Every structure is written in C-alpha cells, then in structure tokens.
PDB file of C-alpha atoms and ligand atoms in Angstrom:
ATOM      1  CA  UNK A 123      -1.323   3.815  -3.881  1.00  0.00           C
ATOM      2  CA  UNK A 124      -2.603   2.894  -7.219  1.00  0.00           C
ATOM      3  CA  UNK A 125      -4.824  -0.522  -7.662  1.00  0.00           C
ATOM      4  CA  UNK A 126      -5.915  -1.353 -10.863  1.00  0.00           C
ATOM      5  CA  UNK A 127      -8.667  -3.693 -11.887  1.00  0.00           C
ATOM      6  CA  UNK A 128      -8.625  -5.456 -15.480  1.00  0.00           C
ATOM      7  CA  UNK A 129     -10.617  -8.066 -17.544  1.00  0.00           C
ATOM      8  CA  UNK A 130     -12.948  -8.639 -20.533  1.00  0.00           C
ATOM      9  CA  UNK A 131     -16.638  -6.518 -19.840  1.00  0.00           C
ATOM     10  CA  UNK A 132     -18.624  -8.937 -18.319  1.00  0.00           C
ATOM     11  CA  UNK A 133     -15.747 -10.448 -16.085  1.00  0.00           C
ATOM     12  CA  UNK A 134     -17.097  -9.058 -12.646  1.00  0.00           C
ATOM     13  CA  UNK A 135     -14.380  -6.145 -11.797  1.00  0.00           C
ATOM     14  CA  UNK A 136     -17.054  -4.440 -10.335  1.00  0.00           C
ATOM     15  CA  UNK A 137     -18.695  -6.662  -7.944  1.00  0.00           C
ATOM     16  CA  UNK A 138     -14.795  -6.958  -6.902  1.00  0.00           C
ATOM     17  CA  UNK A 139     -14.303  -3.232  -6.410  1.00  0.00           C
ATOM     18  CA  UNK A 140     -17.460  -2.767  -4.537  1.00  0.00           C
ATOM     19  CA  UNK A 141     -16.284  -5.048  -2.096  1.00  0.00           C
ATOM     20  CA  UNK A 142     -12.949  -3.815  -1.885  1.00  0.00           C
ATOM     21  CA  UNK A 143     -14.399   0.252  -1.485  1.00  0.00           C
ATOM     22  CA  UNK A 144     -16.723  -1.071   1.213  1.00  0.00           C
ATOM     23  CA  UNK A 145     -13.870  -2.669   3.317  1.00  0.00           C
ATOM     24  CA  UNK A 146     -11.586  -0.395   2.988  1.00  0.00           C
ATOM     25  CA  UNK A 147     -14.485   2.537   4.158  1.00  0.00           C
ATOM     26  CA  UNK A 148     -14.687   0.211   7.211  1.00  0.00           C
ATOM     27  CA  UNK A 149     -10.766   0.505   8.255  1.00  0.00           C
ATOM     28  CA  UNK A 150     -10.992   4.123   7.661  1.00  0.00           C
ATOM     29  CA  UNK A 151      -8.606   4.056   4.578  1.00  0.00           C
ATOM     30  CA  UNK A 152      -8.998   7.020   2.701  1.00  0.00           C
ATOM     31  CA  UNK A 153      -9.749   5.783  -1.206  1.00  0.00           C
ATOM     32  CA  UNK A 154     -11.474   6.858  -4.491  1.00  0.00           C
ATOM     33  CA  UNK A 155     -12.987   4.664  -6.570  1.00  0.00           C
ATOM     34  CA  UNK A 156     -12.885   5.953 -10.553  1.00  0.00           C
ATOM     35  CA  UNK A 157     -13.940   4.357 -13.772  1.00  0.00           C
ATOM     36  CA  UNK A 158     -12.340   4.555 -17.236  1.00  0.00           C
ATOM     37  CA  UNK A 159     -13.560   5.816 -19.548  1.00  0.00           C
ATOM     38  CA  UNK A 160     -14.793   8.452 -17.463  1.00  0.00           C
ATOM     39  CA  UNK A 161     -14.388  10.120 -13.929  1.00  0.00           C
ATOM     40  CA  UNK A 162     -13.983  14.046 -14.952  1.00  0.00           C
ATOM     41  CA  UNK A 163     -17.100  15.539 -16.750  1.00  0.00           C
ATOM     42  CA  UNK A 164     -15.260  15.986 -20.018  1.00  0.00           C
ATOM     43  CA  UNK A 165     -13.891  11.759 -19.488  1.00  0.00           C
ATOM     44  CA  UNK A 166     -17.551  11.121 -19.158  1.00  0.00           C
ATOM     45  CA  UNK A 167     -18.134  12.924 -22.305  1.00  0.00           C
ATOM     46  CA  UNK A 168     -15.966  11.284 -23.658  1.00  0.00           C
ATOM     47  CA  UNK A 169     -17.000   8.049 -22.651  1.00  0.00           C
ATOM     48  CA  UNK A 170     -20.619   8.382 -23.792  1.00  0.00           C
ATOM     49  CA  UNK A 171     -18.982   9.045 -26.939  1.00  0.00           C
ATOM     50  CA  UNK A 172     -16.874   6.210 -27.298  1.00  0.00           C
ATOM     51  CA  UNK A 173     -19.723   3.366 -26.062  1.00  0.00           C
ATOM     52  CA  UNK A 174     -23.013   4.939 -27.998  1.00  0.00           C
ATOM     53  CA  UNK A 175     -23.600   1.883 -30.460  1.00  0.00           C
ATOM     54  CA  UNK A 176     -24.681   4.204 -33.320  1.00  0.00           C
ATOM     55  CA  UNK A 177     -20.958   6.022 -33.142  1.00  0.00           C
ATOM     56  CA  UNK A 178     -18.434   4.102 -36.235  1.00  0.00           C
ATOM     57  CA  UNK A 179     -15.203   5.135 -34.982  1.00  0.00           C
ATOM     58  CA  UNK A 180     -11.675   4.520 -36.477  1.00  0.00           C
ATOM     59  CA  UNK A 181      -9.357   2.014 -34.369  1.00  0.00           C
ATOM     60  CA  UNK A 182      -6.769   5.599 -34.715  1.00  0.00           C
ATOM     61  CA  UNK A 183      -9.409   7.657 -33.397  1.00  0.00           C
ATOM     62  CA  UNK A 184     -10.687   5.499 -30.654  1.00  0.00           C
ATOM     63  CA  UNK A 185      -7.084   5.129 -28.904  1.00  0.00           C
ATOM     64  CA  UNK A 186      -6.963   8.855 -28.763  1.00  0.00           C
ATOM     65  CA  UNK A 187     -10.319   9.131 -26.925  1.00  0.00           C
ATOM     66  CA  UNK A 188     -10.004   6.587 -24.752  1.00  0.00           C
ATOM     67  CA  UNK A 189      -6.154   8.663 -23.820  1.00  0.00           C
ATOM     68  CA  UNK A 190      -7.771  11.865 -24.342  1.00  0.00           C
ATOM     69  CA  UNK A 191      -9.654  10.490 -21.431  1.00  0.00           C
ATOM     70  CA  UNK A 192      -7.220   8.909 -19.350  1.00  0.00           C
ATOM     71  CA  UNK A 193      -4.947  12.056 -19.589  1.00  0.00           C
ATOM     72  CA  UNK A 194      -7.631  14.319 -17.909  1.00  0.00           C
ATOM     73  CA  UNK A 195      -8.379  12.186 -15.093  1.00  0.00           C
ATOM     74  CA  UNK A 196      -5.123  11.245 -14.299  1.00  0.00           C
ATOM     75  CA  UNK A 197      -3.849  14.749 -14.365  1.00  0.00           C
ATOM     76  CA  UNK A 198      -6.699  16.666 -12.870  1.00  0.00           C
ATOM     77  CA  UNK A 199      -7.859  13.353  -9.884  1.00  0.00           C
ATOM     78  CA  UNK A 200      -5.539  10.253  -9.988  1.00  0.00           C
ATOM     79  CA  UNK A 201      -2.728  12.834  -9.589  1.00  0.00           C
ATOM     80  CA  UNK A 202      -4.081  15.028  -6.716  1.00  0.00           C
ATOM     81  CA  UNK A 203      -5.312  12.143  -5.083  1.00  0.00           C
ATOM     82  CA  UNK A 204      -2.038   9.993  -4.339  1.00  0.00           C
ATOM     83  CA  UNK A 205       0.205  13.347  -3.837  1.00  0.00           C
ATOM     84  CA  UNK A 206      -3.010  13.554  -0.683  1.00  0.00           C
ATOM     85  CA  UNK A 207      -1.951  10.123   0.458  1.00  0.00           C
ATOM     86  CA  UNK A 208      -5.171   8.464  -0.673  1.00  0.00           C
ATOM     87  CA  UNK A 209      -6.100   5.302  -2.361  1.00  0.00           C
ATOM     88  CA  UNK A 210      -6.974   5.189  -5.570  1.00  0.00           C
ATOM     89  CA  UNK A 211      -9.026   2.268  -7.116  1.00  0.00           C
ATOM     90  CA  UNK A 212      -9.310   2.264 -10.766  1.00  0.00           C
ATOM     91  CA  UNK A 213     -11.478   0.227 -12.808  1.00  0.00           C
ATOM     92  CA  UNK A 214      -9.627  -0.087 -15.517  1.00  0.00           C
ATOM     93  CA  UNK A 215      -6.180   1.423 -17.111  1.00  0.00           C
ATOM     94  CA  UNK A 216      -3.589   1.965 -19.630  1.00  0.00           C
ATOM     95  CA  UNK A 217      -3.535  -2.129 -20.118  1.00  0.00           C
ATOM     96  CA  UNK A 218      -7.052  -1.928 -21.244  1.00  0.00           C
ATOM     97  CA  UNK A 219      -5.564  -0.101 -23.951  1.00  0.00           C
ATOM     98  CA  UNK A 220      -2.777  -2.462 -24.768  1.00  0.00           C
ATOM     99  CA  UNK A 221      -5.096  -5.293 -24.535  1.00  0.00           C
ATOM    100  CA  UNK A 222      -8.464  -3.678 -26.863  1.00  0.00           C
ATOM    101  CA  UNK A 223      -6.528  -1.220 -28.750  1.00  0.00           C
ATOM    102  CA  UNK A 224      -3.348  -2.698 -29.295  1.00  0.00           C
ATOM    103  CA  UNK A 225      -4.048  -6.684 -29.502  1.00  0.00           C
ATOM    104  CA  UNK A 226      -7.869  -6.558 -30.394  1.00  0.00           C
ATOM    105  CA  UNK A 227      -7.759  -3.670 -32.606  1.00  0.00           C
ATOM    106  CA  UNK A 228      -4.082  -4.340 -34.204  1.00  0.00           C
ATOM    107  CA  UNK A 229      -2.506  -1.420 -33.393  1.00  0.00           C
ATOM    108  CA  UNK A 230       0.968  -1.093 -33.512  1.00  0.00           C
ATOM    109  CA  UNK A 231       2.852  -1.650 -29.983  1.00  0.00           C
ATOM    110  CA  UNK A 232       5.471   1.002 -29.971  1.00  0.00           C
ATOM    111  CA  UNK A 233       3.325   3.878 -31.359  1.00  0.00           C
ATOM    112  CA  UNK A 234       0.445   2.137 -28.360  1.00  0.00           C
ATOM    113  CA  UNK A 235       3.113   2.854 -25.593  1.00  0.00           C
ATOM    114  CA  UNK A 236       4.359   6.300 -26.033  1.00  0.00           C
ATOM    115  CA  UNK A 237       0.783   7.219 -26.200  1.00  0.00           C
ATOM    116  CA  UNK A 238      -0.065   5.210 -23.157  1.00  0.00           C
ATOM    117  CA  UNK A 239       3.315   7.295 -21.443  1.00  0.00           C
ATOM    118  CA  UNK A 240       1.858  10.458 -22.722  1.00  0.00           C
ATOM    119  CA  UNK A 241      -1.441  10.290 -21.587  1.00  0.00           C
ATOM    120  CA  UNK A 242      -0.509   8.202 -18.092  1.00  0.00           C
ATOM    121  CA  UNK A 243       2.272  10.861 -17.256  1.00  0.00           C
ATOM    122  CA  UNK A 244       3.993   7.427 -16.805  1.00  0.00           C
ATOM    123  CA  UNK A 245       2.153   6.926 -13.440  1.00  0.00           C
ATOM    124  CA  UNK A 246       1.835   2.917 -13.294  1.00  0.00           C
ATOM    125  CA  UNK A 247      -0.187   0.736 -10.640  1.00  0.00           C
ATOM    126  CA  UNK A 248       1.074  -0.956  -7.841  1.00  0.00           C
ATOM    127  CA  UNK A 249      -0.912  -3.819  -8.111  1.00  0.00           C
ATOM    128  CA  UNK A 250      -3.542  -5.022 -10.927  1.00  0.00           C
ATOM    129  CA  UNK A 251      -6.164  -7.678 -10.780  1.00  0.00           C
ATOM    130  CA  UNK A 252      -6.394  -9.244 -13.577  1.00  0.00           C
ATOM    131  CA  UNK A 253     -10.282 -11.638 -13.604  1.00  0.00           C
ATOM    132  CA  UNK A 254      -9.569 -13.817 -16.364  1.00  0.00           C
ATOM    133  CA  UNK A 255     -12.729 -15.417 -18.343  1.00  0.00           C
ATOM    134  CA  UNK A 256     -14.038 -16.652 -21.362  1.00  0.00           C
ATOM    135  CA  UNK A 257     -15.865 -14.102 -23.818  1.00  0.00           C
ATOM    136  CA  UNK A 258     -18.690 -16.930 -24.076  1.00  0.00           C
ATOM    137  CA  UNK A 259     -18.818 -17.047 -20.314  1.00  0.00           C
ATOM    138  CA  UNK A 260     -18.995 -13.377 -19.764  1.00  0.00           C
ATOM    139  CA  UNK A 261     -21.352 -12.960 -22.069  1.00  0.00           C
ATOM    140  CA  UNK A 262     -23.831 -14.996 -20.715  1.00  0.00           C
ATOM    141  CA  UNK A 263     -22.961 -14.048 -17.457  1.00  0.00           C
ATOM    142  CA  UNK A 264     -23.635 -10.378 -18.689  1.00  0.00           C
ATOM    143  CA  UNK A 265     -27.371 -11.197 -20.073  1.00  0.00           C
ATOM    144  CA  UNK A 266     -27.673 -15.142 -19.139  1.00  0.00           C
ATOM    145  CA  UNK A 267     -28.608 -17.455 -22.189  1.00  0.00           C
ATOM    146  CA  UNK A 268     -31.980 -16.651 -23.059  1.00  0.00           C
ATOM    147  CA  UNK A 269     -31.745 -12.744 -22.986  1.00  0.00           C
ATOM    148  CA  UNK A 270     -28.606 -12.633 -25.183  1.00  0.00           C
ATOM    149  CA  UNK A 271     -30.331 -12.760 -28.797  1.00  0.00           C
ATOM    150  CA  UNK A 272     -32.788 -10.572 -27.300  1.00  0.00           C
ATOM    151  CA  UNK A 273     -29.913  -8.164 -26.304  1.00  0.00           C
ATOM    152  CA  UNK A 274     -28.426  -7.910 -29.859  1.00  0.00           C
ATOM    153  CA  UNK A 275     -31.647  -7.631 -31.380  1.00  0.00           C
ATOM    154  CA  UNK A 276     -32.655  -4.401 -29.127  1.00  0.00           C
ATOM    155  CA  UNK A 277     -29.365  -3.101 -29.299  1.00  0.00           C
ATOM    156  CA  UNK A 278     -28.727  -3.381 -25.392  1.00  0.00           C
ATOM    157  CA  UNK A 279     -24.808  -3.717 -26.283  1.00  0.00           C
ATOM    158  CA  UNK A 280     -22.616  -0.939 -26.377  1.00  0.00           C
ATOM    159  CA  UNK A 281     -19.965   0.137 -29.135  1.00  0.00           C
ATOM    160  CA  UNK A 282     -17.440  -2.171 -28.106  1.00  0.00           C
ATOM    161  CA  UNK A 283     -19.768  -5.093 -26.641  1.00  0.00           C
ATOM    162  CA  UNK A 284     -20.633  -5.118 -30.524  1.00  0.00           C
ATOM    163  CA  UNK A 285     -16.671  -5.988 -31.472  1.00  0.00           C
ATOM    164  CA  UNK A 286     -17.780  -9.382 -31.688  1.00  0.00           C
ATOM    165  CA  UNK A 287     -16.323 -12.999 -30.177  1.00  0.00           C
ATOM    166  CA  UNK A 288     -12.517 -12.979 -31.969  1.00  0.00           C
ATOM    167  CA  UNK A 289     -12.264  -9.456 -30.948  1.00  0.00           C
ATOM    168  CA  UNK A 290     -12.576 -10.503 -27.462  1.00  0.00           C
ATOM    169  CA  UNK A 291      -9.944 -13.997 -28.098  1.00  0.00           C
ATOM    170  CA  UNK A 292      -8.060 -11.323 -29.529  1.00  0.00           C
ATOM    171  CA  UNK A 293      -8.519  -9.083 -25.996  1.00  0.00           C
ATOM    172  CA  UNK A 294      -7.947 -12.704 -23.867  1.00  0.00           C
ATOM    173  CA  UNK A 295      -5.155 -13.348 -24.918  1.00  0.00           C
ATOM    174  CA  UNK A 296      -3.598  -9.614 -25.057  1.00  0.00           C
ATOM    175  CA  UNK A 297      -4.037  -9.981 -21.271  1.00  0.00           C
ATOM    176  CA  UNK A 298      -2.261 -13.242 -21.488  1.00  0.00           C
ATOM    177  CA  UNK A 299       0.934 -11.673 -22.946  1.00  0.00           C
ATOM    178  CA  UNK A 300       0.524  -8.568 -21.179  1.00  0.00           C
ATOM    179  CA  UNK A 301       0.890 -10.271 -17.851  1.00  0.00           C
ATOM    180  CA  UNK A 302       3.222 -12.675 -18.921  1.00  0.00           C
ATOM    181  CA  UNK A 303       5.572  -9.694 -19.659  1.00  0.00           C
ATOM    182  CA  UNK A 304       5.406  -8.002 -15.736  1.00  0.00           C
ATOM    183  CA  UNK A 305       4.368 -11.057 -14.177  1.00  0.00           C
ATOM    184  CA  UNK A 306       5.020  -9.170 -10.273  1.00  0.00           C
ATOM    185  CA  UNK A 307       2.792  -6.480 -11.182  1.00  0.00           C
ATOM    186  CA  UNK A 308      -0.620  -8.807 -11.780  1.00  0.00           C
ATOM    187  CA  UNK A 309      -2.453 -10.533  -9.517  1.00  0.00           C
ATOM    188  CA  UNK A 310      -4.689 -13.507 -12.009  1.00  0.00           C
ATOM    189  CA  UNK A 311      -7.596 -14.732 -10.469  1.00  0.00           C
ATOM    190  CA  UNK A 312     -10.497 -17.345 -11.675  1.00  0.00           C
ATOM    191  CA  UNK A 313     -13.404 -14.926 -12.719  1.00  0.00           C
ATOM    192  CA  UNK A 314     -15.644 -17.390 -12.416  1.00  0.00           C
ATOM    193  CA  UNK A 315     -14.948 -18.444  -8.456  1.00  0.00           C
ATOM    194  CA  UNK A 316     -17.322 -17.496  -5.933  1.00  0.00           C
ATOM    195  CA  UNK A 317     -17.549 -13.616  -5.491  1.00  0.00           C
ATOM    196  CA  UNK A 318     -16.333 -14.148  -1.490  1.00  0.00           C
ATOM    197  CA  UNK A 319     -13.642 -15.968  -2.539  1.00  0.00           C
ATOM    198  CA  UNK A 320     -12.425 -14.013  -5.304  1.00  0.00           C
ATOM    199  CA  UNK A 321     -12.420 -11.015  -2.392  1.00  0.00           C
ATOM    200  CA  UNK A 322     -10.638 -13.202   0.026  1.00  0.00           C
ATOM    201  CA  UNK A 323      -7.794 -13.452  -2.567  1.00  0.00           C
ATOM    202  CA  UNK A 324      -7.940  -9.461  -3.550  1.00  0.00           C
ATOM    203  CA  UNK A 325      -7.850  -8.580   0.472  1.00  0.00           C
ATOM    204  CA  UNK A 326      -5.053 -11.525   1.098  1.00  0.00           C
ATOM    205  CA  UNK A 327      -2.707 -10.037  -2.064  1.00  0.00           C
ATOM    206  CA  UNK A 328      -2.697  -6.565  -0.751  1.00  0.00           C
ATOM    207  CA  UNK A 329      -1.634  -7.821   3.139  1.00  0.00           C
ATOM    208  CA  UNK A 330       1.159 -10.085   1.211  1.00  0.00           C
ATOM    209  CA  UNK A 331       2.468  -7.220  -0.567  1.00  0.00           C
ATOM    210  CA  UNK A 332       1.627  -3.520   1.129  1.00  0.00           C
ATOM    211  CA  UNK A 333       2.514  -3.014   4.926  1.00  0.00           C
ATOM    212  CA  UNK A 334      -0.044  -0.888   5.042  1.00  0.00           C
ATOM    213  CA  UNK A 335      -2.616  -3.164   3.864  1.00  0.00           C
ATOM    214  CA  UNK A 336      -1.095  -6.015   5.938  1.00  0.00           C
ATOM    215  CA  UNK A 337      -4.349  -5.835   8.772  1.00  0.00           C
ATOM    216  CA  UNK A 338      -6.792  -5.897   6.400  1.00  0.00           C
ATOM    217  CA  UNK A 339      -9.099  -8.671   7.030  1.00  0.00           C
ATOM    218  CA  UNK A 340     -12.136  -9.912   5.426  1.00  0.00           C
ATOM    219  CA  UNK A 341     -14.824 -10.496   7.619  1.00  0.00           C
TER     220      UNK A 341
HETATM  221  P1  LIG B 147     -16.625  -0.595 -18.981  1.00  0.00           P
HETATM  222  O1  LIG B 147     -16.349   0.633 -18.191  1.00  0.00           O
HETATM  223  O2  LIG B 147     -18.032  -1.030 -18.876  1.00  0.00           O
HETATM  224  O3  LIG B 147     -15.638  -1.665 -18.723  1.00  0.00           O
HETATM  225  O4  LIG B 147     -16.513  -0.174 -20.537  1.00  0.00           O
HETATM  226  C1  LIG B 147     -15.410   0.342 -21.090  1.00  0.00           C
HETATM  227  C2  LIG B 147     -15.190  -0.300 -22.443  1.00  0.00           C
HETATM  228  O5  LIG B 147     -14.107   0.371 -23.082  1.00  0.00           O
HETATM  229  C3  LIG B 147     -14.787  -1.748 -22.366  1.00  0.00           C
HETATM  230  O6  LIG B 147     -15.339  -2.420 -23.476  1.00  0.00           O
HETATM  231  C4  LIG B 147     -13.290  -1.721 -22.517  1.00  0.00           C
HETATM  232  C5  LIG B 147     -13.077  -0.536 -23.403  1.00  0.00           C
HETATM  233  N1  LIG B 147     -11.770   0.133 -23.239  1.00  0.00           N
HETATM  234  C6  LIG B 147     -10.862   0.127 -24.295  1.00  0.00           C
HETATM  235  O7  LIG B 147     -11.130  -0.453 -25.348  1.00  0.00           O
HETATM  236  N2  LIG B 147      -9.672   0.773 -24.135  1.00  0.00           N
HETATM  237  C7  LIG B 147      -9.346   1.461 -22.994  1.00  0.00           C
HETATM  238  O8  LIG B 147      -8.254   2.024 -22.896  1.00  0.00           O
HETATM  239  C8  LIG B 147     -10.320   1.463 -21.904  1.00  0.00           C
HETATM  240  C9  LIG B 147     -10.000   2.183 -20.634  1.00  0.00           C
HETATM  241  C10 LIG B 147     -11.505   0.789 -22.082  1.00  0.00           C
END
C-alpha cells in the first residue's frame, strides 16, 4: 500500500503524516514513513544538493535530480517494502514533479511523464492527500508575519522556497489540474482546518476506501 502526501512547502503534510505514523504504530500496522527528496544516502545527497540556496540549477537539470532521486528510493525501499506487505507513507511523489517541474517550472508534459514512468518504475499511489493552501498563507504559517523579512534577509529559505510567489500560483494551480485529471485517486482537504480534524478526515478516507484500513479509528 502506497499513500502519498502532496501540497505547497509550508502546507502542513507533515504534522499530517506524524499523526498518521503514530496511529498506525498503535494498530500494529507495519509502515515506513520516507521523504522526497531523500530516503537512501545517495537521495539525501541528492537532496542537500537540490535545496542549498547558493546552488543555480537549470529547470532540465533539476527534474533529473529530483528523478535521479526518486528512482533510487523507489527501487532500492519503496519497492522492497510493499513486495514485504508493508505500508509505505511518502511525503511527497512523482506529482510534486508534475506540479513544480512541469507547471511551475514550464516544462514540457509529455517529455515530464516518461521521465516520471522511468524513474517511478510506473509504481503509482493508492491514495494521495492533497492539503490545498495559499502560498501567502503557507508562508506565514512557515515563519509567521514578523519573521518572514527576517527569513529572506538571513537566507533561512531554501533553493526552491526562493522560487518566489507566481512560482507557487503556478504550483497551486498545477495541483488543481492535476487532480482534476484522476479525481478518484486524491483525497483534497482544507490545509488550513484544525490539525485533529484534518486527521479525522485522513483516518476516515482510508476506512472508506481500504478494507484493511476500515477499523482504524481516531481516538
Ligand atoms: P520538502 O521535503 O521540505 O517538501 O522540500 C522539497 C522541495 O522540493 C519542495 O519545495 C518541493 C520540491 N520538489 C520538487 O520541486 N519536485 C519534486 O519532484 C519533489 C519530490 C520535490
């Protein structure tokens, strides 16, 4: 089993997946929780790489990091794991790249998907949550409204944090159009509900949909 989580940065996937990892440890569900960027030693490479603020990388060169990435933890953890039977949460997948790459970055679709097939070995999720927000709001829920200028100034954002706000409409709305497109496969929720609530929904989605999921209950 495959869940994905998606969003702008700053939109709260991880408070989500926290939550989710802690209640599944508690019903004895067998799951691994894995960033991307990131998750193998050469992904994390990779991923300090691709977020160091002083780095000026090439749109080109930037998709085939970020799938340089994505193809070693998929084939050498994501892979493994599922054959095992576990669960596999994943902050963040191949729609990140459709969505920053392909919509915020303007890179063209077709050439964006056989890539993403290459370097997914077409594995897809079974179920994405999608935390739709603002780039205004998650900005200032990233570093609230006084520390923001200060942020900038002391260079506290990273590579892509610096893409600026139309990057991130662009981003938005790439979402938009990516989930209007498999509609069954995403889950939207309101990132800026109450955490409990947003969980509530997560935990109720997967006991709609999975069998196996359909005791969970949140506390
Ligand atoms: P995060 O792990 O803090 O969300 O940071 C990862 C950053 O990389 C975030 O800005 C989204 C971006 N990203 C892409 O642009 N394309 C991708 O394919 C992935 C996985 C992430």
């Amino acid at each position: 089993m495959l869940i994905t989580f998606e969003g702008i940065d700053g939109a709260g996937k991880s408070t989500q997946i926290r939550k989710l990892q802690k209640l599944l440890a508690e019903k004895q569900c067998e799951t691994i929780v894995l960033r991307e960027p990131g998750g193998t030693e050469i992904a994390e490479k990779i991923r300090q790489i691709l977020l160091e603020s002083r780095h000026d990388i090439t749109p080109v060169g930037e998709l085939l990091l970020f799938s340089a990435s994505r193809a070693e933890l998929v084939q050498q953890v994501i892979l493994p794991a599922i054959a095992e039977g576990k669960t596999v949460i994943l902050d963040r997948f191949f729609d990140s790249t459709t969505a920053y790459q392909g919509y915020g970055r303007g890179l063209d679709a077709e050439m964006l998907q056989s890539i993403i097939r290459l370097s997914t070995f077409s594995l897809h999720p079974d179920i994405t949550f999608y935390l739709d927000i603002s780039p205004e709001n998650a900005m200032l829920r990233k570093f609230s409204e006084k520390s923001l200028p200060l942020a900038l100034e002391e260079n506290e954002l990273d590579r892509m944090e610096r893409s600026g706000s139309d990057f991130y409409q662009r981003v938005r709305k790439g979402y938009h159009r990516i989930i209007e497109g498999e509609k069954n496969r995403f889950v939207v929720l309101d990132a800026l509900d109450n955490p409990e609530k947003l969980h509530k929904e997560i935990v109720a989605s997967l006991g709609e949909r999975f069998p196996a999921f359909s005791g969970l209950r949140t506390p």
